Amino acid sequence: PPEAGDASCVDEILKEMTQVWPPPLTAIHTPCKTEPPSKFPFSNAKDAQHQSV
Amino acid sequence: VNSTELPAPTKPDYISKYTAVISMDQRQHYKDDFNGEYDEYRILHARVESVTRRFTKLDAQCRRLAPGTKEYQEVHEQVLQEYKKIKQHSPNYYEEKQRCEYLHNKLAHIKRLIADFDQRRAQSWL
């Protein structure tokens, strides 16, 4: 995640914080139709390298 | 035979843990697991959605304003302030977002398996 405090990072912040977020899954009912694919459109390979500030 | 292919990316744990449903007992077990994490998922989802919505509005404002103008600078400053607030009050926001994404994919996977089973059962009655 970008560091705050630098105006040039605003674009990076907005890019990070406005990532597409699918609608929430509904609970399982008996029996229901298959939920349409709602996987996140991007992979998240950063988590293994993420360092908290 | 030596393989020269790159190692395949690690599959998430739920892919091998939750496989095709073939019985009602298994269906119930999967449903119980789904319900066990659903509340946590919904809480995280609402939180991330709220933050995302806030920044999306700020992003839309930025796009409407001409760079270099006072208003443009003010909105930029707002973005920085909001981001600082998140860092201060929700230092684990990034991890929460990761967790929510993981739960979303996992619960969607379980739900799909159950739906597939229900569909096969319904078709077998025809």
GROMACS .gro file of N, CA and C in nm:
model
  537
    1PRO      N    1   0.084  -0.120   0.000
    1PRO     CA    2   0.000   0.000   0.000
    1PRO      C    3   0.088   0.125   0.000
    2PRO      N    4   0.044   0.228  -0.073
    2PRO     CA    5   0.126   0.349  -0.084
    2PRO      C    6   0.132   0.423   0.049
    3GLU      N    7   0.240   0.498   0.068
    3GLU     CA    8   0.256   0.574   0.190
    3GLU      C    9   0.185   0.708   0.175
    4ALA      N   10   0.123   0.754   0.282
    4ALA     CA   11   0.055   0.884   0.277
    4ALA      C   12   0.158   0.994   0.298
    5GLY      N   13   0.118   1.120   0.269
    5GLY     CA   14   0.207   1.231   0.297
    5GLY      C   15   0.271   1.288   0.172
    6ASP      N   16   0.257   1.224   0.057
    6ASP     CA   17   0.319   1.272  -0.066
    6ASP      C   18   0.207   1.288  -0.170
    7ALA      N   19   0.194   1.414  -0.222
    7ALA     CA   20   0.084   1.443  -0.314
    7ALA      C   21   0.090   1.352  -0.437
    8SER      N   22   0.211   1.316  -0.477
    8SER     CA   23   0.223   1.233  -0.598
    8SER      C   24   0.172   1.093  -0.574
    9CYS      N   25   0.147   1.056  -0.449
    9CYS     CA   26   0.096   0.922  -0.419
    9CYS      C   27  -0.055   0.916  -0.425
   10VAL      N   28  -0.120   1.031  -0.446
   10VAL     CA   29  -0.267   1.031  -0.445
   10VAL      C   30  -0.323   0.936  -0.550
   11ASP      N   31  -0.261   0.938  -0.666
   11ASP     CA   32  -0.307   0.846  -0.771
   11ASP      C   33  -0.293   0.701  -0.729
   12GLU      N   34  -0.180   0.670  -0.664
   12GLU     CA   35  -0.157   0.534  -0.617
   12GLU      C   36  -0.259   0.496  -0.509
   13ILE      N   37  -0.286   0.591  -0.420
   13ILE     CA   38  -0.384   0.566  -0.313
   13ILE      C   39  -0.521   0.538  -0.374
   14LEU      N   40  -0.560   0.621  -0.467
   14LEU     CA   41  -0.693   0.604  -0.528
   14LEU      C   42  -0.700   0.471  -0.603
   15LYS      N   43  -0.593   0.437  -0.671
   15LYS     CA   44  -0.589   0.309  -0.744
   15LYS      C   45  -0.605   0.193  -0.647
   16GLU      N   46  -0.537   0.201  -0.534
   16GLU     CA   47  -0.542   0.094  -0.434
   16GLU      C   48  -0.679   0.087  -0.366
   17MET      N   49  -0.734   0.202  -0.334
   17MET     CA   50  -0.854   0.205  -0.249
   17MET      C   51  -0.984   0.201  -0.328
   18THR      N   52  -0.976   0.201  -0.459
   18THR     CA   53  -1.099   0.195  -0.539
   18THR      C   54  -1.104   0.066  -0.622
   19GLN      N   55  -1.030  -0.035  -0.578
   19GLN     CA   56  -1.034  -0.162  -0.650
   19GLN      C   57  -1.177  -0.216  -0.651
   20VAL      N   58  -1.212  -0.277  -0.764
   20VAL     CA   59  -1.349  -0.326  -0.781
   20VAL      C   60  -1.382  -0.430  -0.673
   21TRP      N   61  -1.495  -0.412  -0.613
   21TRP     CA   62  -1.537  -0.500  -0.504
   21TRP      C   63  -1.670  -0.562  -0.540
   22PRO      N   64  -1.677  -0.694  -0.559
   22PRO     CA   65  -1.803  -0.755  -0.601
   22PRO      C   66  -1.909  -0.745  -0.491
   23PRO      N   67  -2.035  -0.755  -0.526
   23PRO     CA   68  -2.140  -0.753  -0.425
   23PRO      C   69  -2.126  -0.872  -0.331
   24PRO      N   70  -2.179  -0.863  -0.209
   24PRO     CA   71  -2.161  -0.971  -0.112
   24PRO      C   72  -2.235  -1.097  -0.155
   25LEU      N   73  -2.179  -1.211  -0.121
   25LEU     CA   74  -2.246  -1.338  -0.146
   25LEU      C   75  -2.369  -1.347  -0.056
   26THR      N   76  -2.472  -1.410  -0.107
   26THR     CA   77  -2.590  -1.435  -0.023
   26THR      C   78  -2.572  -1.569   0.049
   27ALA      N   79  -2.653  -1.589   0.151
   27ALA     CA   80  -2.644  -1.714   0.228
   27ALA      C   81  -2.692  -1.830   0.142
   28ILE      N   82  -2.658  -1.952   0.186
   28ILE     CA   83  -2.700  -2.072   0.112
   28ILE      C   84  -2.842  -2.106   0.152
   29HIS      N   85  -2.926  -2.120   0.051
   29HIS     CA   86  -3.062  -2.164   0.077
   29HIS      C   87  -3.082  -2.298   0.012
   30THR      N   88  -3.191  -2.357   0.032
   30THR     CA   89  -3.216  -2.493  -0.017
   30THR      C   90  -3.315  -2.495  -0.131
   31PRO      N   91  -3.280  -2.565  -0.229
   31PRO     CA   92  -3.162  -2.560  -0.313
   31PRO      C   93  -3.169  -2.435  -0.396
   32CYS      N   94  -3.053  -2.381  -0.435
   32CYS     CA   95  -3.052  -2.254  -0.508
   32CYS      C   96  -2.981  -2.268  -0.639
   33LYS      N   97  -2.995  -2.164  -0.722
   33LYS     CA   98  -2.926  -2.162  -0.851
   33LYS      C   99  -2.779  -2.133  -0.824
   34THR      N  100  -2.696  -2.167  -0.917
   34THR     CA  101  -2.552  -2.141  -0.905
   34THR      C  102  -2.528  -1.992  -0.904
   35GLU      N  103  -2.447  -1.945  -0.808
   35GLU     CA  104  -2.410  -1.805  -0.800
   35GLU      C  105  -2.326  -1.770  -0.922
   36PRO      N  106  -2.352  -1.656  -0.986
   36PRO     CA  107  -2.269  -1.619  -1.101
   36PRO      C  108  -2.125  -1.597  -1.055
   37PRO      N  109  -2.031  -1.621  -1.142
   37PRO     CA  110  -1.889  -1.607  -1.103
   37PRO      C  111  -1.863  -1.468  -1.049
   38SER      N  112  -1.807  -1.459  -0.932
   38SER     CA  113  -1.781  -1.327  -0.875
   38SER      C  114  -1.643  -1.324  -0.814
   39LYS      N  115  -1.550  -1.395  -0.879
   39LYS     CA  116  -1.413  -1.392  -0.830
   39LYS      C  117  -1.357  -1.254  -0.854
   40PHE      N  118  -1.259  -1.217  -0.769
   40PHE     CA  119  -1.195  -1.090  -0.786
   40PHE      C  120  -1.121  -1.088  -0.919
   41PRO      N  121  -1.124  -0.977  -0.990
   41PRO     CA  122  -1.066  -0.971  -1.124
   41PRO      C  123  -0.915  -0.964  -1.125
   42PHE      N  124  -0.856  -0.955  -1.005
   42PHE     CA  125  -0.711  -0.943  -1.001
   42PHE      C  126  -0.659  -1.040  -0.899
   43SER      N  127  -0.537  -1.088  -0.924
   43SER     CA  128  -0.473  -1.175  -0.826
   43SER      C  129  -0.405  -1.088  -0.727
   44ASN      N  130  -0.382  -1.140  -0.606
   44ASN     CA  131  -0.321  -1.061  -0.502
   44ASN      C  132  -0.194  -1.127  -0.457
   45ALA      N  133  -0.088  -1.105  -0.530
   45ALA     CA  134   0.038  -1.170  -0.495
   45ALA      C  135   0.116  -1.087  -0.396
   46LYS      N  136   0.059  -0.968  -0.356
   46LYS     CA  137   0.134  -0.879  -0.269
   46LYS      C  138   0.129  -0.924  -0.124
   47ASP      N  139   0.028  -1.010  -0.090
   47ASP     CA  140   0.007  -1.035   0.052
   47ASP      C  141   0.127  -1.099   0.117
   48ALA      N  142   0.199  -1.183   0.041
   48ALA     CA  143   0.314  -1.251   0.100
   48ALA      C  144   0.427  -1.153   0.126
   49GLN      N  145   0.427  -1.041   0.053
   49GLN     CA  146   0.537  -0.948   0.067
   49GLN      C  147   0.496  -0.822   0.142
   50HIS      N  148   0.374  -0.820   0.187
   50HIS     CA  149   0.325  -0.698   0.251
   50HIS      C  150   0.394  -0.679   0.385
   51GLN      N  151   0.436  -0.556   0.406
   51GLN     CA  152   0.496  -0.524   0.534
   51GLN      C  153   0.413  -0.414   0.598
   52SER      N  154   0.370  -0.438   0.717
   52SER     CA  155   0.289  -0.335   0.782
   52SER      C  156   0.379  -0.222   0.829
   53VAL      N  157   0.325  -0.103   0.828
   53VAL     CA  158   0.403   0.016   0.866
   53VAL      C  159   0.409   0.028   1.019
   54VAL      N  160   1.118  -3.839  -1.618
   54VAL     CA  161   1.121  -3.727  -1.716
   54VAL      C  162   1.126  -3.597  -1.638
   55ASN      N  163   1.227  -3.515  -1.668
   55ASN     CA  164   1.238  -3.388  -1.597
   55ASN      C  165   1.146  -3.285  -1.659
   56SER      N  166   1.074  -3.218  -1.575
   56SER     CA  167   0.983  -3.115  -1.626
   56SER      C  168   1.057  -2.981  -1.629
   57THR      N  169   1.041  -2.908  -1.738
   57THR     CA  170   1.105  -2.777  -1.746
   57THR      C  171   1.001  -2.667  -1.723
   58GLU      N  172   0.883  -2.708  -1.683
   58GLU     CA  173   0.778  -2.609  -1.661
   58GLU      C  174   0.801  -2.538  -1.528
   59LEU      N  175   0.750  -2.417  -1.520
   59LEU     CA  176   0.756  -2.344  -1.394
   59LEU      C  177   0.661  -2.412  -1.295
   60PRO      N  178   0.692  -2.406  -1.168
   60PRO     CA  179   0.600  -2.467  -1.071
   60PRO      C  180   0.464  -2.398  -1.075
   61ALA      N  181   0.361  -2.476  -1.066
   61ALA     CA  182   0.226  -2.420  -1.071
   61ALA      C  183   0.200  -2.339  -0.944
   62PRO      N  184   0.126  -2.231  -0.957
   62PRO     CA  185   0.094  -2.150  -0.838
   62PRO      C  186   0.018  -2.234  -0.736
   63THR      N  187   0.044  -2.206  -0.610
   63THR     CA  188  -0.020  -2.283  -0.504
   63THR      C  189  -0.170  -2.260  -0.507
   64LYS      N  190  -0.245  -2.373  -0.499
   64LYS     CA  191  -0.390  -2.358  -0.497
   64LYS      C  192  -0.432  -2.319  -0.357
   65PRO      N  193  -0.539  -2.240  -0.345
   65PRO     CA  194  -0.589  -2.209  -0.211
   65PRO      C  195  -0.629  -2.338  -0.139
   66ASP      N  196  -0.624  -2.334  -0.006
   66ASP     CA  197  -0.649  -2.456   0.071
   66ASP      C  198  -0.790  -2.511   0.049
   67TYR      N  199  -0.887  -2.422   0.026
   67TYR     CA  200  -1.024  -2.470   0.016
   67TYR      C  201  -1.050  -2.549  -0.114
   68ILE      N  202  -0.964  -2.537  -0.212
   68ILE     CA  203  -0.985  -2.609  -0.339
   68ILE      C  204  -0.973  -2.759  -0.316
   69SER      N  205  -0.871  -2.798  -0.237
   69SER     CA  206  -0.855  -2.941  -0.212
   69SER      C  207  -0.942  -2.987  -0.095
   70LYS      N  208  -0.978  -2.894  -0.007
   70LYS     CA  209  -1.059  -2.933   0.109
   70LYS      C  210  -1.205  -2.955   0.069
   71TYR      N  211  -1.255  -2.873  -0.022
   71TYR     CA  212  -1.395  -2.882  -0.061
   71TYR      C  213  -1.404  -2.927  -0.206
   72THR      N  214  -1.446  -3.052  -0.221
   72THR     CA  215  -1.456  -3.112  -0.355
   72THR      C  216  -1.602  -3.139  -0.385
   73ALA      N  217  -1.628  -3.203  -0.498
   73ALA     CA  218  -1.766  -3.223  -0.542
   73ALA      C  219  -1.849  -3.290  -0.434
   74VAL      N  220  -1.969  -3.237  -0.414
   74VAL     CA  221  -2.060  -3.292  -0.313
   74VAL      C  222  -2.133  -3.413  -0.369
   75ILE      N  223  -2.135  -3.522  -0.292
   75ILE     CA  224  -2.200  -3.644  -0.344
   75ILE      C  225  -2.304  -3.701  -0.247
   76SER      N  226  -2.323  -3.635  -0.133
   76SER     CA  227  -2.423  -3.685  -0.040
   76SER      C  228  -2.483  -3.569   0.038
   77MET      N  229  -2.599  -3.595   0.097
   77MET     CA  230  -2.666  -3.492   0.176
   77MET      C  231  -2.585  -3.460   0.301
   78ASP      N  232  -2.522  -3.560   0.358
   78ASP     CA  233  -2.439  -3.536   0.477
   78ASP      C  234  -2.325  -3.440   0.444
   79GLN      N  235  -2.263  -3.467   0.330
   79GLN     CA  236  -2.153  -3.382   0.286
   79GLN      C  237  -2.204  -3.241   0.259
   80ARG      N  238  -2.320  -3.234   0.198
   80ARG     CA  239  -2.381  -3.103   0.170
   80ARG      C  240  -2.401  -3.025   0.300
   81GLN      N  241  -2.454  -3.093   0.401
   81GLN     CA  242  -2.479  -3.027   0.529
   81GLN      C  243  -2.348  -2.982   0.594
   82HIS      N  244  -2.250  -3.065   0.585
   82HIS     CA  245  -2.118  -3.033   0.641
   82HIS      C  246  -2.060  -2.909   0.575
   83TYR      N  247  -2.072  -2.905   0.443
   83TYR     CA  248  -2.021  -2.789   0.369
   83TYR      C  249  -2.102  -2.664   0.405
   84LYS      N  250  -2.231  -2.682   0.417
   84LYS     CA  251  -2.317  -2.567   0.449
   84LYS      C  252  -2.282  -2.514   0.588
   85ASP      N  253  -2.257  -2.605   0.681
   85ASP     CA  254  -2.218  -2.563   0.817
   85ASP      C  255  -2.087  -2.483   0.813
   86ASP      N  256  -1.993  -2.530   0.734
   86ASP     CA  257  -1.865  -2.458   0.723
   86ASP      C  258  -1.887  -2.319   0.662
   87PHE      N  259  -1.971  -2.316   0.561
   87PHE     CA  260  -2.004  -2.187   0.497
   87PHE      C  261  -2.062  -2.091   0.600
   88ASN      N  262  -2.162  -2.140   0.675
   88ASN     CA  263  -2.229  -2.055   0.774
   88ASN      C  264  -2.134  -2.012   0.884
   89GLY      N  265  -2.037  -2.098   0.913
   89GLY     CA  266  -1.941  -2.068   1.020
   89GLY      C  267  -1.856  -1.946   0.990
   90GLU      N  268  -1.837  -1.914   0.863
   90GLU     CA  269  -1.751  -1.800   0.828
   90GLU      C  270  -1.829  -1.689   0.758
   91TYR      N  271  -1.957  -1.711   0.738
   91TYR     CA  272  -2.036  -1.614   0.662
   91TYR      C  273  -2.049  -1.481   0.735
   92ASP      N  274  -2.074  -1.486   0.865
   92ASP     CA  275  -2.092  -1.361   0.941
   92ASP      C  276  -1.965  -1.276   0.935
   93GLU      N  277  -1.853  -1.341   0.958
   93GLU     CA  278  -1.726  -1.268   0.952
   93GLU      C  279  -1.709  -1.204   0.814
   94TYR      N  280  -1.740  -1.282   0.713
   94TYR     CA  281  -1.727  -1.232   0.575
   94TYR      C  282  -1.815  -1.110   0.551
   95ARG      N  283  -1.939  -1.115   0.596
   95ARG     CA  284  -2.031  -1.003   0.572
   95ARG      C  285  -1.986  -0.876   0.645
   96ILE      N  286  -1.932  -0.894   0.766
   96ILE     CA  287  -1.885  -0.778   0.842
   96ILE      C  288  -1.767  -0.714   0.769
   97LEU      N  289  -1.672  -0.797   0.727
   97LEU     CA  290  -1.555  -0.745   0.656
   97LEU      C  291  -1.595  -0.680   0.524
   98HIS      N  292  -1.685  -0.747   0.455
   98HIS     CA  293  -1.728  -0.697   0.324
   98HIS      C  294  -1.791  -0.558   0.337
   99ALA      N  295  -1.877  -0.542   0.437
   99ALA     CA  296  -1.944  -0.413   0.456
   99ALA      C  297  -1.843  -0.303   0.484
  100ARG      N  298  -1.744  -0.338   0.563
  100ARG     CA  299  -1.641  -0.243   0.601
  100ARG      C  300  -1.560  -0.199   0.478
  101VAL      N  301  -1.514  -0.296   0.404
  101VAL     CA  302  -1.431  -0.265   0.286
  101VAL      C  303  -1.514  -0.191   0.182
  102GLU      N  304  -1.639  -0.232   0.167
  102GLU     CA  305  -1.726  -0.167   0.068
  102GLU      C  306  -1.745  -0.019   0.104
  103SER      N  307  -1.762   0.007   0.232
  103SER     CA  308  -1.782   0.145   0.278
  103SER      C  309  -1.659   0.231   0.248
  104VAL      N  310  -1.542   0.179   0.276
  104VAL     CA  311  -1.418   0.253   0.250
  104VAL      C  312  -1.399   0.273   0.100
  105THR      N  313  -1.424   0.167   0.025
  105THR     CA  314  -1.406   0.175  -0.120
  105THR      C  315  -1.500   0.280  -0.180
  106ARG      N  316  -1.622   0.284  -0.127
  106ARG     CA  317  -1.721   0.379  -0.178
  106ARG      C  318  -1.673   0.522  -0.153
  107ARG      N  319  -1.617   0.545  -0.033
  107ARG     CA  320  -1.569   0.679   0.003
  107ARG      C  321  -1.460   0.725  -0.093
  108PHE      N  322  -1.366   0.637  -0.120
  108PHE     CA  323  -1.255   0.675  -0.208
  108PHE      C  324  -1.299   0.683  -0.353
  109THR      N  325  -1.397   0.605  -0.390
  109THR     CA  326  -1.449   0.612  -0.527
  109THR      C  327  -1.512   0.748  -0.552
  110LYS      N  328  -1.582   0.800  -0.448
  110LYS     CA  329  -1.643   0.934  -0.462
  110LYS      C  330  -1.534   1.039  -0.477
  111LEU      N  331  -1.429   1.027  -0.397
  111LEU     CA  332  -1.319   1.122  -0.406
  111LEU      C  333  -1.250   1.112  -0.541
  112ASP      N  334  -1.237   0.991  -0.591
  112ASP     CA  335  -1.175   0.970  -0.722
  112ASP      C  336  -1.257   1.038  -0.831
  113ALA      N  337  -1.389   1.024  -0.822
  113ALA     CA  338  -1.478   1.086  -0.920
  113ALA      C  339  -1.463   1.238  -0.916
  114GLN      N  340  -1.450   1.292  -0.794
  114GLN     CA  341  -1.432   1.438  -0.780
  114GLN      C  342  -1.301   1.481  -0.845
  115CYS      N  343  -1.197   1.406  -0.820
  115CYS     CA  344  -1.066   1.439  -0.879
  115CYS      C  345  -1.074   1.445  -1.030
  116ARG      N  346  -1.145   1.350  -1.088
  116ARG     CA  347  -1.151   1.342  -1.234
  116ARG      C  348  -1.228   1.459  -1.294
  117ARG      N  349  -1.319   1.516  -1.214
  117ARG     CA  350  -1.400   1.628  -1.267
  117ARG      C  351  -1.325   1.760  -1.260
  118LEU      N  352  -1.219   1.766  -1.180
  118LEU     CA  353  -1.151   1.893  -1.157
  118LEU      C  354  -1.023   1.903  -1.239
  119ALA      N  355  -0.991   2.026  -1.278
  119ALA     CA  356  -0.870   2.047  -1.359
  119ALA      C  357  -0.749   2.050  -1.267
  120PRO      N  358  -0.642   1.977  -1.306
  120PRO     CA  359  -0.520   1.980  -1.224
  120PRO      C  360  -0.467   2.122  -1.209
  121GLY      N  361  -0.413   2.150  -1.090
  121GLY     CA  362  -0.358   2.283  -1.067
  121GLY      C  363  -0.455   2.379  -1.003
  122THR      N  364  -0.584   2.347  -1.005
  122THR     CA  365  -0.682   2.437  -0.945
  122THR      C  366  -0.687   2.415  -0.795
  123LYS      N  367  -0.741   2.515  -0.726
  123LYS     CA  368  -0.750   2.509  -0.579
  123LYS      C  369  -0.837   2.390  -0.537
  124GLU      N  370  -0.947   2.374  -0.611
  124GLU     CA  371  -1.040   2.266  -0.574
  124GLU      C  372  -0.973   2.129  -0.591
  125TYR      N  373  -0.896   2.117  -0.697
  125TYR     CA  374  -0.825   1.993  -0.725
  125TYR      C  375  -0.730   1.960  -0.610
  126GLN      N  376  -0.657   2.063  -0.565
  126GLN     CA  377  -0.563   2.044  -0.453
  126GLN      C  378  -0.638   2.004  -0.326
  127GLU      N  379  -0.754   2.066  -0.305
  127GLU     CA  380  -0.831   2.037  -0.183
  127GLU      C  381  -0.878   1.890  -0.182
  128VAL      N  382  -0.922   1.844  -0.297
  128VAL     CA  383  -0.969   1.705  -0.304
  128VAL      C  384  -0.851   1.609  -0.285
  129HIS      N  385  -0.738   1.645  -0.343
  129HIS     CA  386  -0.618   1.563  -0.324
  129HIS      C  387  -0.583   1.554  -0.175
  130GLU      N  388  -0.595   1.669  -0.110
  130GLU     CA  389  -0.564   1.673   0.033
  130GLU      C  390  -0.662   1.585   0.111
  131GLN      N  391  -0.787   1.588   0.068
  131GLN     CA  392  -0.889   1.503   0.132
  131GLN      C  393  -0.854   1.356   0.118
  132VAL      N  394  -0.807   1.320   0.001
  132VAL     CA  395  -0.769   1.179  -0.022
  132VAL      C  396  -0.659   1.139   0.076
  133LEU      N  397  -0.560   1.226   0.089
  133LEU     CA  398  -0.448   1.196   0.180
  133LEU      C  399  -0.497   1.186   0.323
  134GLN      N  400  -0.586   1.277   0.362
  134GLN     CA  401  -0.637   1.276   0.500
  134GLN      C  402  -0.717   1.149   0.526
  135GLU      N  403  -0.802   1.112   0.432
  135GLU     CA  404  -0.883   0.990   0.449
  135GLU      C  405  -0.792   0.867   0.461
  136TYR      N  406  -0.690   0.866   0.379
  136TYR     CA  407  -0.597   0.753   0.381
  136TYR      C  408  -0.523   0.747   0.514
  137LYS      N  409  -0.484   0.863   0.564
  137LYS     CA  410  -0.414   0.867   0.695
  137LYS      C  411  -0.508   0.817   0.803
  138LYS      N  412  -0.634   0.856   0.793
  138LYS     CA  413  -0.732   0.811   0.895
  138LYS      C  414  -0.742   0.659   0.894
  139ILE      N  415  -0.748   0.603   0.777
  139ILE     CA  416  -0.757   0.456   0.767
  139ILE      C  417  -0.634   0.393   0.832
  140LYS      N  418  -0.518   0.447   0.803
  140LYS     CA  419  -0.393   0.392   0.858
  140LYS      C  420  -0.391   0.400   1.010
  141GLN      N  421  -0.447   0.512   1.062
  141GLN     CA  422  -0.442   0.532   1.207
  141GLN      C  423  -0.548   0.450   1.279
  142HIS      N  424  -0.670   0.454   1.228
  142HIS     CA  425  -0.781   0.390   1.301
  142HIS      C  426  -0.800   0.244   1.261
  143SER      N  427  -0.753   0.208   1.145
  143SER     CA  428  -0.768   0.069   1.099
  143SER      C  429  -0.635   0.020   1.044
  144PRO      N  430  -0.537   0.005   1.131
  144PRO     CA  431  -0.403  -0.034   1.083
  144PRO      C  432  -0.401  -0.170   1.015
  145ASN      N  433  -0.503  -0.252   1.044
  145ASN     CA  434  -0.508  -0.385   0.982
  145ASN      C  435  -0.600  -0.389   0.862
  146TYR      N  436  -0.632  -0.272   0.807
  146TYR     CA  437  -0.729  -0.267   0.697
  146TYR      C  438  -0.685  -0.353   0.580
  147TYR      N  439  -0.557  -0.346   0.548
  147TYR     CA  440  -0.508  -0.422   0.433
  147TYR      C  441  -0.527  -0.572   0.456
  148GLU      N  442  -0.495  -0.618   0.577
  148GLU     CA  443  -0.511  -0.759   0.609
  148GLU      C  444  -0.658  -0.799   0.609
  149GLU      N  445  -0.743  -0.708   0.657
  149GLU     CA  446  -0.887  -0.736   0.658
  149GLU      C  447  -0.939  -0.750   0.516
  150LYS      N  448  -0.887  -0.665   0.428
  150LYS     CA  449  -0.928  -0.671   0.288
  150LYS      C  450  -0.884  -0.803   0.225
  151GLN      N  451  -0.761  -0.843   0.257
  151GLN     CA  452  -0.710  -0.971   0.206
  151GLN      C  453  -0.796  -1.086   0.255
  152ARG      N  454  -0.830  -1.081   0.384
  152ARG     CA  455  -0.910  -1.185   0.448
  152ARG      C  456  -1.048  -1.191   0.382
  153CYS      N  457  -1.105  -1.075   0.355
  153CYS     CA  458  -1.237  -1.070   0.294
  153CYS      C  459  -1.233  -1.130   0.154
  154GLU      N  460  -1.129  -1.098   0.081
  154GLU     CA  461  -1.117  -1.153  -0.054
  154GLU      C  462  -1.104  -1.305  -0.049
  155TYR      N  463  -1.024  -1.352   0.045
  155TYR     CA  464  -1.006  -1.497   0.063
  155TYR      C  465  -1.140  -1.564   0.097
  156LEU      N  466  -1.212  -1.504   0.193
  156LEU     CA  467  -1.340  -1.563   0.234
  156LEU      C  468  -1.441  -1.559   0.120
  157HIS      N  469  -1.439  -1.450   0.046
  157HIS     CA  470  -1.533  -1.441  -0.067
  157HIS      C  471  -1.510  -1.556  -0.165
  158ASN      N  472  -1.386  -1.577  -0.202
  158ASN     CA  473  -1.356  -1.683  -0.299
  158ASN      C  474  -1.384  -1.821  -0.241
  159LYS      N  475  -1.353  -1.837  -0.113
  159LYS     CA  476  -1.375  -1.967  -0.049
  159LYS      C  477  -1.525  -1.997  -0.039
  160LEU      N  478  -1.602  -1.901   0.011
  160LEU     CA  479  -1.745  -1.923   0.030
  160LEU      C  480  -1.815  -1.939  -0.106
  161ALA      N  481  -1.768  -1.865  -0.207
  161ALA     CA  482  -1.826  -1.880  -0.341
  161ALA      C  483  -1.799  -2.021  -0.394
  162HIS      N  484  -1.682  -2.071  -0.365
  162HIS     CA  485  -1.645  -2.207  -0.408
  162HIS      C  486  -1.737  -2.311  -0.343
  163ILE      N  487  -1.754  -2.299  -0.211
  163ILE     CA  488  -1.841  -2.394  -0.138
  163ILE      C  489  -1.983  -2.383  -0.189
  164LYS      N  490  -2.029  -2.263  -0.207
  164LYS     CA  491  -2.167  -2.242  -0.251
  164LYS      C  492  -2.190  -2.302  -0.390
  165ARG      N  493  -2.090  -2.288  -0.476
  165ARG     CA  494  -2.100  -2.343  -0.612
  165ARG      C  495  -2.109  -2.495  -0.608
  166LEU      N  496  -2.031  -2.558  -0.522
  166LEU     CA  497  -2.032  -2.704  -0.510
  166LEU      C  498  -2.168  -2.753  -0.463
  167ILE      N  499  -2.225  -2.681  -0.367
  167ILE     CA  500  -2.357  -2.719  -0.317
  167ILE      C  501  -2.463  -2.697  -0.425
  168ALA      N  502  -2.452  -2.586  -0.496
  168ALA     CA  503  -2.549  -2.559  -0.604
  168ALA      C  504  -2.540  -2.665  -0.714
  169ASP      N  505  -2.418  -2.706  -0.746
  169ASP     CA  506  -2.399  -2.811  -0.847
  169ASP      C  507  -2.466  -2.941  -0.802
  170PHE      N  508  -2.449  -2.975  -0.676
  170PHE     CA  509  -2.510  -3.096  -0.621
  170PHE      C  510  -2.662  -3.086  -0.626
  171ASP      N  511  -2.715  -2.972  -0.586
  171ASP     CA  512  -2.861  -2.954  -0.586
  171ASP      C  513  -2.915  -2.965  -0.728
  172GLN      N  514  -2.840  -2.913  -0.821
  172GLN     CA  515  -2.884  -2.918  -0.961
  172GLN      C  516  -2.884  -3.062  -1.013
  173ARG      N  517  -2.779  -3.135  -0.976
  173ARG     CA  518  -2.770  -3.276  -1.023
  173ARG      C  519  -2.883  -3.357  -0.961
  174ARG      N  520  -2.911  -3.330  -0.834
  174ARG     CA  521  -3.020  -3.401  -0.766
  174ARG      C  522  -3.153  -3.370  -0.832
  175ALA      N  523  -3.173  -3.245  -0.863
  175ALA     CA  524  -3.300  -3.204  -0.925
  175ALA      C  525  -3.315  -3.271  -1.062
  176GLN      N  526  -3.205  -3.278  -1.135
  176GLN     CA  527  -3.209  -3.339  -1.268
  176GLN      C  528  -3.233  -3.489  -1.259
  177SER      N  529  -3.184  -3.550  -1.152
  177SER     CA  530  -3.198  -3.696  -1.140
  177SER      C  531  -3.342  -3.735  -1.108
  178TRP      N  532  -3.422  -3.637  -1.064
  178TRP     CA  533  -3.561  -3.665  -1.033
  178TRP      C  534  -3.648  -3.663  -1.159
  179LEU      N  535  -3.594  -3.607  -1.266
  179LEU     CA  536  -3.674  -3.593  -1.388
  179LEU      C  537  -3.692  -3.727  -1.459
   0.00000   0.00000   0.00000
